[in-house]
Amino acid sequence: MSVLLVLSCVFAILAGLLHVYIFFMESIAWTSPRVRKTFGIASDAEARATRSLAFNQGFYNLFLAIGTFLGVVLAFAGNGGTGWPLIVFGTASMLAAAVVLVGTGRRYLSTALIQGSFPLIALLFAFLGSTFGV
């Protein structure tokens, strides 16, 4: 595997780990004061009212991370024909979610940059590695 593709896998893993953390915040710790502050939830009542929505959304993030991790494992095991589509789909979905987040309001720009940076870098390295094979 080329250096660029290895770097793509590293950033895909970082993106997956971040999305596992987002899963934790949304699906497990949603009503905690720290998570409420992170997501701009004004009150405990608002957090309780939105808990089921956040719980569901957290699992989307977890499933994207699992698919991406599985893709990396398969790519390193020599099954790139299955692994790379999983990596690209997972990271592209993470990046698309960050773009959608930006579309919901300017106050989410920094959060979207955090959420979308690792997937974007993973996709860029995957493209460069598959194009130039370095």
PDB file of N, CA and C in Angstrom, residues 3-103:
ATOM      1  N   VAL A   3       2.270   5.149   0.509  1.00  0.00           N
ATOM      2  CA  VAL A   3       2.319   6.045   1.670  1.00  0.00           C
ATOM      3  C   VAL A   3       1.059   6.905   1.726  1.00  0.00           C
ATOM      4  N   LEU A   4       0.603   7.398   0.586  1.00  0.00           N
ATOM      5  CA  LEU A   4      -0.593   8.241   0.566  1.00  0.00           C
ATOM      6  C   LEU A   4      -1.831   7.477   1.016  1.00  0.00           C
ATOM      7  N   LEU A   5      -1.933   6.210   0.632  1.00  0.00           N
ATOM      8  CA  LEU A   5      -3.080   5.409   1.059  1.00  0.00           C
ATOM      9  C   LEU A   5      -2.999   5.064   2.541  1.00  0.00           C
ATOM     10  N   VAL A   6      -1.795   4.861   3.042  1.00  0.00           N
ATOM     11  CA  VAL A   6      -1.635   4.649   4.486  1.00  0.00           C
ATOM     12  C   VAL A   6      -2.068   5.909   5.235  1.00  0.00           C
ATOM     13  N   LEU A   7      -1.651   7.074   4.740  1.00  0.00           N
ATOM     14  CA  LEU A   7      -2.072   8.332   5.370  1.00  0.00           C
ATOM     15  C   LEU A   7      -3.593   8.493   5.306  1.00  0.00           C
ATOM     16  N   SER A   8      -4.199   8.089   4.218  1.00  0.00           N
ATOM     17  CA  SER A   8      -5.647   8.123   4.113  1.00  0.00           C
ATOM     18  C   SER A   8      -6.276   7.270   5.214  1.00  0.00           C
ATOM     19  N   CYS A   9      -5.730   6.092   5.424  1.00  0.00           N
ATOM     20  CA  CYS A   9      -6.248   5.200   6.476  1.00  0.00           C
ATOM     21  C   CYS A   9      -6.077   5.815   7.862  1.00  0.00           C
ATOM     22  N   VAL A  10      -4.938   6.461   8.103  1.00  0.00           N
ATOM     23  CA  VAL A  10      -4.704   7.103   9.404  1.00  0.00           C
ATOM     24  C   VAL A  10      -5.766   8.167   9.654  1.00  0.00           C
ATOM     25  N   PHE A  11      -6.027   9.013   8.653  1.00  0.00           N
ATOM     26  CA  PHE A  11      -7.023  10.063   8.837  1.00  0.00           C
ATOM     27  C   PHE A  11      -8.442   9.504   8.876  1.00  0.00           C
ATOM     28  N   ALA A  12      -8.687   8.401   8.189  1.00  0.00           N
ATOM     29  CA  ALA A  12      -9.988   7.739   8.283  1.00  0.00           C
ATOM     30  C   ALA A  12     -10.208   7.201   9.693  1.00  0.00           C
ATOM     31  N   ILE A  13      -9.166   6.648  10.296  1.00  0.00           N
ATOM     32  CA  ILE A  13      -9.274   6.159  11.676  1.00  0.00           C
ATOM     33  C   ILE A  13      -9.519   7.327  12.627  1.00  0.00           C
ATOM     34  N   LEU A  14      -8.792   8.434  12.434  1.00  0.00           N
ATOM     35  CA  LEU A  14      -9.018   9.612  13.284  1.00  0.00           C
ATOM     36  C   LEU A  14     -10.449  10.124  13.131  1.00  0.00           C
ATOM     37  N   ALA A  15     -10.951  10.150  11.900  1.00  0.00           N
ATOM     38  CA  ALA A  15     -12.332  10.571  11.662  1.00  0.00           C
ATOM     39  C   ALA A  15     -13.297   9.627  12.377  1.00  0.00           C
ATOM     40  N   GLY A  16     -13.030   8.331  12.296  1.00  0.00           N
ATOM     41  CA  GLY A  16     -13.882   7.350  12.968  1.00  0.00           C
ATOM     42  C   GLY A  16     -13.867   7.516  14.474  1.00  0.00           C
ATOM     43  N   LEU A  17     -12.684   7.745  15.026  1.00  0.00           N
ATOM     44  CA  LEU A  17     -12.585   7.938  16.482  1.00  0.00           C
ATOM     45  C   LEU A  17     -13.362   9.184  16.924  1.00  0.00           C
ATOM     46  N   LEU A  18     -13.256  10.244  16.148  1.00  0.00           N
ATOM     47  CA  LEU A  18     -14.021  11.449  16.471  1.00  0.00           C
ATOM     48  C   LEU A  18     -15.520  11.157  16.435  1.00  0.00           C
ATOM     49  N   HIS A  19     -15.958  10.377  15.464  1.00  0.00           N
ATOM     50  CA  HIS A  19     -17.382  10.059  15.367  1.00  0.00           C
ATOM     51  C   HIS A  19     -17.842   9.097  16.463  1.00  0.00           C
ATOM     52  N   VAL A  20     -16.951   8.265  16.964  1.00  0.00           N
ATOM     53  CA  VAL A  20     -17.292   7.452  18.139  1.00  0.00           C
ATOM     54  C   VAL A  20     -17.496   8.376  19.347  1.00  0.00           C
ATOM     55  N   TYR A  21     -16.641   9.387  19.465  1.00  0.00           N
ATOM     56  CA  TYR A  21     -16.793  10.359  20.556  1.00  0.00           C
ATOM     57  C   TYR A  21     -18.112  11.128  20.415  1.00  0.00           C
ATOM     58  N   ILE A  22     -18.442  11.520  19.190  1.00  0.00           N
ATOM     59  CA  ILE A  22     -19.717  12.205  18.960  1.00  0.00           C
ATOM     60  C   ILE A  22     -20.877  11.280  19.335  1.00  0.00           C
ATOM     61  N   PHE A  23     -20.765   9.993  18.983  1.00  0.00           N
ATOM     62  CA  PHE A  23     -21.775   9.008  19.405  1.00  0.00           C
ATOM     63  C   PHE A  23     -21.923   9.026  20.921  1.00  0.00           C
ATOM     64  N   PHE A  24     -20.799   8.990  21.621  1.00  0.00           N
ATOM     65  CA  PHE A  24     -20.839   8.992  23.088  1.00  0.00           C
ATOM     66  C   PHE A  24     -21.579  10.228  23.606  1.00  0.00           C
ATOM     67  N   MET A  25     -21.222  11.388  23.055  1.00  0.00           N
ATOM     68  CA  MET A  25     -21.871  12.613  23.529  1.00  0.00           C
ATOM     69  C   MET A  25     -23.373  12.603  23.232  1.00  0.00           C
ATOM     70  N   GLU A  26     -23.755  12.188  22.034  1.00  0.00           N
ATOM     71  CA  GLU A  26     -25.158  12.263  21.640  1.00  0.00           C
ATOM     72  C   GLU A  26     -26.009  11.149  22.235  1.00  0.00           C
ATOM     73  N   SER A  27     -25.469   9.955  22.323  1.00  0.00           N
ATOM     74  CA  SER A  27     -26.284   8.808  22.726  1.00  0.00           C
ATOM     75  C   SER A  27     -26.144   8.414  24.184  1.00  0.00           C
ATOM     76  N   ILE A  28     -25.084   8.839  24.826  1.00  0.00           N
ATOM     77  CA  ILE A  28     -24.866   8.418  26.211  1.00  0.00           C
ATOM     78  C   ILE A  28     -24.873   9.606  27.176  1.00  0.00           C
ATOM     79  N   ALA A  29     -24.154  10.669  26.829  1.00  0.00           N
ATOM     80  CA  ALA A  29     -23.958  11.772  27.769  1.00  0.00           C
ATOM     81  C   ALA A  29     -24.758  13.022  27.411  1.00  0.00           C
ATOM     82  N   TRP A  30     -25.800  12.906  26.635  1.00  0.00           N
ATOM     83  CA  TRP A  30     -26.532  14.043  26.092  1.00  0.00           C
ATOM     84  C   TRP A  30     -26.985  15.052  27.145  1.00  0.00           C
ATOM     85  N   THR A  31     -27.434  14.582  28.298  1.00  0.00           N
ATOM     86  CA  THR A  31     -27.993  15.496  29.297  1.00  0.00           C
ATOM     87  C   THR A  31     -26.942  16.036  30.269  1.00  0.00           C
ATOM     88  N   SER A  32     -25.685  15.650  30.118  1.00  0.00           N
ATOM     89  CA  SER A  32     -24.654  16.167  31.022  1.00  0.00           C
ATOM     90  C   SER A  32     -24.403  17.647  30.744  1.00  0.00           C
ATOM     91  N   PRO A  33     -24.016  18.406  31.760  1.00  0.00           N
ATOM     92  CA  PRO A  33     -23.778  19.844  31.559  1.00  0.00           C
ATOM     93  C   PRO A  33     -22.719  20.133  30.489  1.00  0.00           C
ATOM     94  N   ARG A  34     -21.673  19.344  30.448  1.00  0.00           N
ATOM     95  CA  ARG A  34     -20.607  19.580  29.462  1.00  0.00           C
ATOM     96  C   ARG A  34     -21.117  19.387  28.031  1.00  0.00           C
ATOM     97  N   VAL A  35     -21.862  18.318  27.805  1.00  0.00           N
ATOM     98  CA  VAL A  35     -22.392  18.053  26.464  1.00  0.00           C
ATOM     99  C   VAL A  35     -23.458  19.077  26.110  1.00  0.00           C
ATOM    100  N   ARG A  36     -24.280  19.452  27.077  1.00  0.00           N
ATOM    101  CA  ARG A  36     -25.284  20.489  26.818  1.00  0.00           C
ATOM    102  C   ARG A  36     -24.607  21.776  26.366  1.00  0.00           C
ATOM    103  N   LYS A  37     -23.528  22.138  27.025  1.00  0.00           N
ATOM    104  CA  LYS A  37     -22.790  23.349  26.647  1.00  0.00           C
ATOM    105  C   LYS A  37     -22.184  23.194  25.251  1.00  0.00           C
ATOM    106  N   THR A  38     -21.610  22.030  24.967  1.00  0.00           N
ATOM    107  CA  THR A  38     -20.991  21.777  23.662  1.00  0.00           C
ATOM    108  C   THR A  38     -21.996  21.939  22.532  1.00  0.00           C
ATOM    109  N   PHE A  39     -23.208  21.447  22.728  1.00  0.00           N
ATOM    110  CA  PHE A  39     -24.220  21.483  21.680  1.00  0.00           C
ATOM    111  C   PHE A  39     -25.161  22.686  21.791  1.00  0.00           C
ATOM    112  N   GLY A  40     -24.915  23.559  22.756  1.00  0.00           N
ATOM    113  CA  GLY A  40     -25.744  24.752  22.888  1.00  0.00           C
ATOM    114  C   GLY A  40     -27.144  24.469  23.382  1.00  0.00           C
ATOM    115  N   ILE A  41     -27.292  23.433  24.199  1.00  0.00           N
ATOM    116  CA  ILE A  41     -28.590  23.088  24.778  1.00  0.00           C
ATOM    117  C   ILE A  41     -28.766  23.943  26.037  1.00  0.00           C
ATOM    118  N   ALA A  42     -29.789  24.775  26.041  1.00  0.00           N
ATOM    119  CA  ALA A  42     -29.937  25.796  27.073  1.00  0.00           C
ATOM    120  C   ALA A  42     -30.316  25.249  28.451  1.00  0.00           C
ATOM    121  N   SER A  43     -31.085  24.175  28.492  1.00  0.00           N
ATOM    122  CA  SER A  43     -31.589  23.713  29.785  1.00  0.00           C
ATOM    123  C   SER A  43     -31.631  22.187  29.828  1.00  0.00           C
ATOM    124  N   ASP A  44     -31.735  21.695  31.048  1.00  0.00           N
ATOM    125  CA  ASP A  44     -31.884  20.253  31.225  1.00  0.00           C
ATOM    126  C   ASP A  44     -33.196  19.776  30.600  1.00  0.00           C
ATOM    127  N   ALA A  45     -34.228  20.588  30.698  1.00  0.00           N
ATOM    128  CA  ALA A  45     -35.523  20.223  30.100  1.00  0.00           C
ATOM    129  C   ALA A  45     -35.399  20.097  28.581  1.00  0.00           C
ATOM    130  N   GLU A  46     -34.664  21.007  27.952  1.00  0.00           N
ATOM    131  CA  GLU A  46     -34.462  20.931  26.509  1.00  0.00           C
ATOM    132  C   GLU A  46     -33.652  19.680  26.153  1.00  0.00           C
ATOM    133  N   ALA A  47     -32.653  19.371  26.966  1.00  0.00           N
ATOM    134  CA  ALA A  47     -31.843  18.169  26.722  1.00  0.00           C
ATOM    135  C   ALA A  47     -32.705  16.913  26.834  1.00  0.00           C
ATOM    136  N   ARG A  48     -33.563  16.855  27.845  1.00  0.00           N
ATOM    137  CA  ARG A  48     -34.444  15.689  28.000  1.00  0.00           C
ATOM    138  C   ARG A  48     -35.428  15.595  26.836  1.00  0.00           C
ATOM    139  N   ALA A  49     -35.912  16.745  26.368  1.00  0.00           N
ATOM    140  CA  ALA A  49     -36.889  16.757  25.273  1.00  0.00           C
ATOM    141  C   ALA A  49     -36.280  16.301  23.951  1.00  0.00           C
ATOM    142  N   THR A  50     -34.996  16.520  23.771  1.00  0.00           N
ATOM    143  CA  THR A  50     -34.338  16.159  22.512  1.00  0.00           C
ATOM    144  C   THR A  50     -33.495  14.894  22.628  1.00  0.00           C
ATOM    145  N   ARG A  51     -33.534  14.266  23.776  1.00  0.00           N
ATOM    146  CA  ARG A  51     -32.672  13.108  24.034  1.00  0.00           C
ATOM    147  C   ARG A  51     -32.870  11.976  23.029  1.00  0.00           C
ATOM    148  N   SER A  52     -34.098  11.644  22.708  1.00  0.00           N
ATOM    149  CA  SER A  52     -34.322  10.518  21.793  1.00  0.00           C
ATOM    150  C   SER A  52     -33.813  10.839  20.388  1.00  0.00           C
ATOM    151  N   LEU A  53     -33.937  12.083  19.961  1.00  0.00           N
ATOM    152  CA  LEU A  53     -33.402  12.477  18.654  1.00  0.00           C
ATOM    153  C   LEU A  53     -31.877  12.381  18.643  1.00  0.00           C
ATOM    154  N   ALA A  54     -31.257  12.885  19.706  1.00  0.00           N
ATOM    155  CA  ALA A  54     -29.795  12.833  19.805  1.00  0.00           C
ATOM    156  C   ALA A  54     -29.315  11.385  19.899  1.00  0.00           C
ATOM    157  N   PHE A  55     -30.044  10.568  20.632  1.00  0.00           N
ATOM    158  CA  PHE A  55     -29.690   9.153  20.775  1.00  0.00           C
ATOM    159  C   PHE A  55     -29.629   8.487  19.407  1.00  0.00           C
ATOM    160  N   ASN A  56     -30.653   8.712  18.594  1.00  0.00           N
ATOM    161  CA  ASN A  56     -30.717   8.141  17.257  1.00  0.00           C
ATOM    162  C   ASN A  56     -29.586   8.684  16.380  1.00  0.00           C
ATOM    163  N   GLN A  57     -29.385   9.978  16.414  1.00  0.00           N
ATOM    164  CA  GLN A  57     -28.341  10.598  15.600  1.00  0.00           C
ATOM    165  C   GLN A  57     -26.955  10.086  15.989  1.00  0.00           C
ATOM    166  N   GLY A  58     -26.746   9.864  17.260  1.00  0.00           N
ATOM    167  CA  GLY A  58     -25.465   9.336  17.722  1.00  0.00           C
ATOM    168  C   GLY A  58     -25.143   7.996  17.091  1.00  0.00           C
ATOM    169  N   PHE A  59     -26.158   7.175  16.919  1.00  0.00           N
ATOM    170  CA  PHE A  59     -25.921   5.867  16.302  1.00  0.00           C
ATOM    171  C   PHE A  59     -25.556   5.982  14.830  1.00  0.00           C
ATOM    172  N   TYR A  60     -26.063   6.976  14.137  1.00  0.00           N
ATOM    173  CA  TYR A  60     -25.625   7.207  12.757  1.00  0.00           C
ATOM    174  C   TYR A  60     -24.107   7.446  12.739  1.00  0.00           C
ATOM    175  N   ASN A  61     -23.644   8.270  13.663  1.00  0.00           N
ATOM    176  CA  ASN A  61     -22.210   8.544  13.741  1.00  0.00           C
ATOM    177  C   ASN A  61     -21.415   7.281  14.073  1.00  0.00           C
ATOM    178  N   LEU A  62     -21.934   6.472  14.979  1.00  0.00           N
ATOM    179  CA  LEU A  62     -21.258   5.227  15.334  1.00  0.00           C
ATOM    180  C   LEU A  62     -21.182   4.280  14.145  1.00  0.00           C
ATOM    181  N   PHE A  63     -22.274   4.147  13.412  1.00  0.00           N
ATOM    182  CA  PHE A  63     -22.288   3.227  12.263  1.00  0.00           C
ATOM    183  C   PHE A  63     -21.338   3.684  11.165  1.00  0.00           C
ATOM    184  N   LEU A  64     -21.234   4.990  10.935  1.00  0.00           N
ATOM    185  CA  LEU A  64     -20.257   5.491   9.963  1.00  0.00           C
ATOM    186  C   LEU A  64     -18.836   5.162  10.411  1.00  0.00           C
ATOM    187  N   ALA A  65     -18.578   5.321  11.702  1.00  0.00           N
ATOM    188  CA  ALA A  65     -17.248   4.997  12.228  1.00  0.00           C
ATOM    189  C   ALA A  65     -16.950   3.508  12.073  1.00  0.00           C
ATOM    190  N   ILE A  66     -17.892   2.650  12.407  1.00  0.00           N
ATOM    191  CA  ILE A  66     -17.680   1.205  12.305  1.00  0.00           C
ATOM    192  C   ILE A  66     -17.415   0.806  10.857  1.00  0.00           C
ATOM    193  N   GLY A  67     -18.195   1.337   9.928  1.00  0.00           N
ATOM    194  CA  GLY A  67     -17.975   1.031   8.511  1.00  0.00           C
ATOM    195  C   GLY A  67     -16.603   1.476   8.045  1.00  0.00           C
ATOM    196  N   THR A  68     -16.183   2.645   8.487  1.00  0.00           N
ATOM    197  CA  THR A  68     -14.863   3.159   8.123  1.00  0.00           C
ATOM    198  C   THR A  68     -13.762   2.293   8.718  1.00  0.00           C
ATOM    199  N   PHE A  69     -13.901   1.937   9.991  1.00  0.00           N
ATOM    200  CA  PHE A  69     -12.903   1.058  10.626  1.00  0.00           C
ATOM    201  C   PHE A  69     -12.816  -0.284   9.900  1.00  0.00           C
ATOM    202  N   LEU A  70     -13.965  -0.847   9.568  1.00  0.00           N
ATOM    203  CA  LEU A  70     -13.988  -2.125   8.858  1.00  0.00           C
ATOM    204  C   LEU A  70     -13.282  -1.989   7.510  1.00  0.00           C
ATOM    205  N   GLY A  71     -13.521  -0.886   6.816  1.00  0.00           N
ATOM    206  CA  GLY A  71     -12.851  -0.646   5.549  1.00  0.00           C
ATOM    207  C   GLY A  71     -11.341  -0.596   5.693  1.00  0.00           C
ATOM    208  N   VAL A  72     -10.853   0.063   6.737  1.00  0.00           N
ATOM    209  CA  VAL A  72      -9.408   0.140   6.970  1.00  0.00           C
ATOM    210  C   VAL A  72      -8.839  -1.249   7.243  1.00  0.00           C
ATOM    211  N   VAL A  73      -9.527  -2.017   8.068  1.00  0.00           N
ATOM    212  CA  VAL A  73      -9.058  -3.379   8.371  1.00  0.00           C
ATOM    213  C   VAL A  73      -8.996  -4.205   7.097  1.00  0.00           C
ATOM    214  N   LEU A  74     -10.042  -4.137   6.293  1.00  0.00           N
ATOM    215  CA  LEU A  74     -10.064  -4.908   5.044  1.00  0.00           C
ATOM    216  C   LEU A  74      -8.978  -4.439   4.078  1.00  0.00           C
ATOM    217  N   ALA A  75      -8.770  -3.131   3.969  1.00  0.00           N
ATOM    218  CA  ALA A  75      -7.732  -2.609   3.069  1.00  0.00           C
ATOM    219  C   ALA A  75      -6.353  -3.096   3.493  1.00  0.00           C
ATOM    220  N   PHE A  76      -6.070  -3.079   4.800  1.00  0.00           N
ATOM    221  CA  PHE A  76      -4.773  -3.551   5.283  1.00  0.00           C
ATOM    222  C   PHE A  76      -4.636  -5.062   5.186  1.00  0.00           C
ATOM    223  N   ALA A  77      -5.761  -5.773   5.174  1.00  0.00           N
ATOM    224  CA  ALA A  77      -5.723  -7.231   5.049  1.00  0.00           C
ATOM    225  C   ALA A  77      -5.590  -7.670   3.593  1.00  0.00           C
ATOM    226  N   GLY A  78      -5.520  -6.708   2.673  1.00  0.00           N
ATOM    227  CA  GLY A  78      -5.342  -7.037   1.277  1.00  0.00           C
ATOM    228  C   GLY A  78      -6.628  -7.094   0.468  1.00  0.00           C
ATOM    229  N   ASN A  79      -7.749  -6.750   1.087  1.00  0.00           N
ATOM    230  CA  ASN A  79      -9.028  -6.752   0.378  1.00  0.00           C
ATOM    231  C   ASN A  79      -9.457  -5.305   0.107  1.00  0.00           C
ATOM    232  N   GLY A  80      -8.655  -4.620  -0.688  1.00  0.00           N
ATOM    233  CA  GLY A  80      -8.935  -3.231  -1.004  1.00  0.00           C
ATOM    234  C   GLY A  80     -10.186  -3.037  -1.832  1.00  0.00           C
ATOM    235  N   GLY A  81     -10.565  -4.054  -2.592  1.00  0.00           N
ATOM    236  CA  GLY A  81     -11.770  -3.953  -3.410  1.00  0.00           C
ATOM    237  C   GLY A  81     -13.025  -3.768  -2.584  1.00  0.00           C
ATOM    238  N   THR A  82     -13.025  -4.262  -1.367  1.00  0.00           N
ATOM    239  CA  THR A  82     -14.139  -4.064  -0.450  1.00  0.00           C
ATOM    240  C   THR A  82     -13.824  -2.963   0.551  1.00  0.00           C
ATOM    241  N   GLY A  83     -12.571  -2.917   1.010  1.00  0.00           N
ATOM    242  CA  GLY A  83     -12.179  -1.955   2.040  1.00  0.00           C
ATOM    243  C   GLY A  83     -12.257  -0.505   1.607  1.00  0.00           C
ATOM    244  N   TRP A  84     -11.717  -0.201   0.426  1.00  0.00           N
ATOM    245  CA  TRP A  84     -11.692   1.203  -0.001  1.00  0.00           C
ATOM    246  C   TRP A  84     -13.067   1.793  -0.250  1.00  0.00           C
ATOM    247  N   PRO A  85     -14.002   1.060  -0.847  1.00  0.00           N
ATOM    248  CA  PRO A  85     -15.350   1.641  -0.953  1.00  0.00           C
ATOM    249  C   PRO A  85     -15.973   1.949   0.416  1.00  0.00           C
ATOM    250  N   LEU A  86     -15.712   1.111   1.401  1.00  0.00           N
ATOM    251  CA  LEU A  86     -16.217   1.390   2.746  1.00  0.00           C
ATOM    252  C   LEU A  86     -15.569   2.638   3.330  1.00  0.00           C
ATOM    253  N   ILE A  87     -14.262   2.772   3.158  1.00  0.00           N
ATOM    254  CA  ILE A  87     -13.552   3.953   3.667  1.00  0.00           C
ATOM    255  C   ILE A  87     -14.083   5.212   2.993  1.00  0.00           C
ATOM    256  N   VAL A  88     -14.197   5.165   1.675  1.00  0.00           N
ATOM    257  CA  VAL A  88     -14.654   6.342   0.935  1.00  0.00           C
ATOM    258  C   VAL A  88     -16.105   6.676   1.293  1.00  0.00           C
ATOM    259  N   PHE A  89     -16.960   5.667   1.357  1.00  0.00           N
ATOM    260  CA  PHE A  89     -18.355   5.935   1.712  1.00  0.00           C
ATOM    261  C   PHE A  89     -18.454   6.519   3.118  1.00  0.00           C
ATOM    262  N   GLY A  90     -17.760   5.906   4.078  1.00  0.00           N
ATOM    263  CA  GLY A  90     -17.824   6.380   5.462  1.00  0.00           C
ATOM    264  C   GLY A  90     -17.319   7.799   5.609  1.00  0.00           C
ATOM    265  N   THR A  91     -16.133   8.079   5.054  1.00  0.00           N
ATOM    266  CA  THR A  91     -15.569   9.421   5.209  1.00  0.00           C
ATOM    267  C   THR A  91     -16.321  10.457   4.377  1.00  0.00           C
ATOM    268  N   ALA A  92     -16.800  10.072   3.202  1.00  0.00           N
ATOM    269  CA  ALA A  92     -17.590  11.011   2.396  1.00  0.00           C
ATOM    270  C   ALA A  92     -18.902  11.347   3.107  1.00  0.00           C
ATOM    271  N   SER A  93     -19.514  10.376   3.761  1.00  0.00           N
ATOM    272  CA  SER A  93     -20.740  10.633   4.520  1.00  0.00           C
ATOM    273  C   SER A  93     -20.468  11.549   5.706  1.00  0.00           C
ATOM    274  N   MET A  94     -19.344  11.333   6.378  1.00  0.00           N
ATOM    275  CA  MET A  94     -18.964  12.213   7.489  1.00  0.00           C
ATOM    276  C   MET A  94     -18.754  13.641   6.993  1.00  0.00           C
ATOM    277  N   LEU A  95     -18.067  13.781   5.866  1.00  0.00           N
ATOM    278  CA  LEU A  95     -17.831  15.104   5.289  1.00  0.00           C
ATOM    279  C   LEU A  95     -19.149  15.746   4.857  1.00  0.00           C
ATOM    280  N   ALA A  96     -20.019  14.970   4.242  1.00  0.00           N
ATOM    281  CA  ALA A  96     -21.317  15.505   3.820  1.00  0.00           C
ATOM    282  C   ALA A  96     -22.132  15.980   5.024  1.00  0.00           C
ATOM    283  N   ALA A  97     -22.070  15.248   6.121  1.00  0.00           N
ATOM    284  CA  ALA A  97     -22.784  15.666   7.329  1.00  0.00           C
ATOM    285  C   ALA A  97     -22.235  16.988   7.854  1.00  0.00           C
ATOM    286  N   ALA A  98     -20.926  17.183   7.749  1.00  0.00           N
ATOM    287  CA  ALA A  98     -20.324  18.450   8.167  1.00  0.00           C
ATOM    288  C   ALA A  98     -20.796  19.593   7.271  1.00  0.00           C
ATOM    289  N   VAL A  99     -20.906  19.331   5.984  1.00  0.00           N
ATOM    290  CA  VAL A  99     -21.403  20.360   5.048  1.00  0.00           C
ATOM    291  C   VAL A  99     -22.851  20.708   5.372  1.00  0.00           C
ATOM    292  N   VAL A 100     -23.665  19.709   5.664  1.00  0.00           N
ATOM    293  CA  VAL A 100     -25.055  19.954   6.046  1.00  0.00           C
ATOM    294  C   VAL A 100     -25.109  20.776   7.331  1.00  0.00           C
ATOM    295  N   LEU A 101     -24.225  20.460   8.271  1.00  0.00           N
ATOM    296  CA  LEU A 101     -24.186  21.193   9.533  1.00  0.00           C
ATOM    297  C   LEU A 101     -23.909  22.673   9.289  1.00  0.00           C
ATOM    298  N   VAL A 102     -22.982  22.983   8.403  1.00  0.00           N
ATOM    299  CA  VAL A 102     -22.696  24.384   8.069  1.00  0.00           C
ATOM    300  C   VAL A 102     -23.955  25.047   7.505  1.00  0.00           C
ATOM    301  N   GLY A 103     -24.710  24.297   6.731  1.00  0.00           N
ATOM    302  CA  GLY A 103     -25.928  24.841   6.142  1.00  0.00           C
ATOM    303  C   GLY A 103     -27.017  25.157   7.142  1.00  0.00           C
TER     304      GLY A 103
END
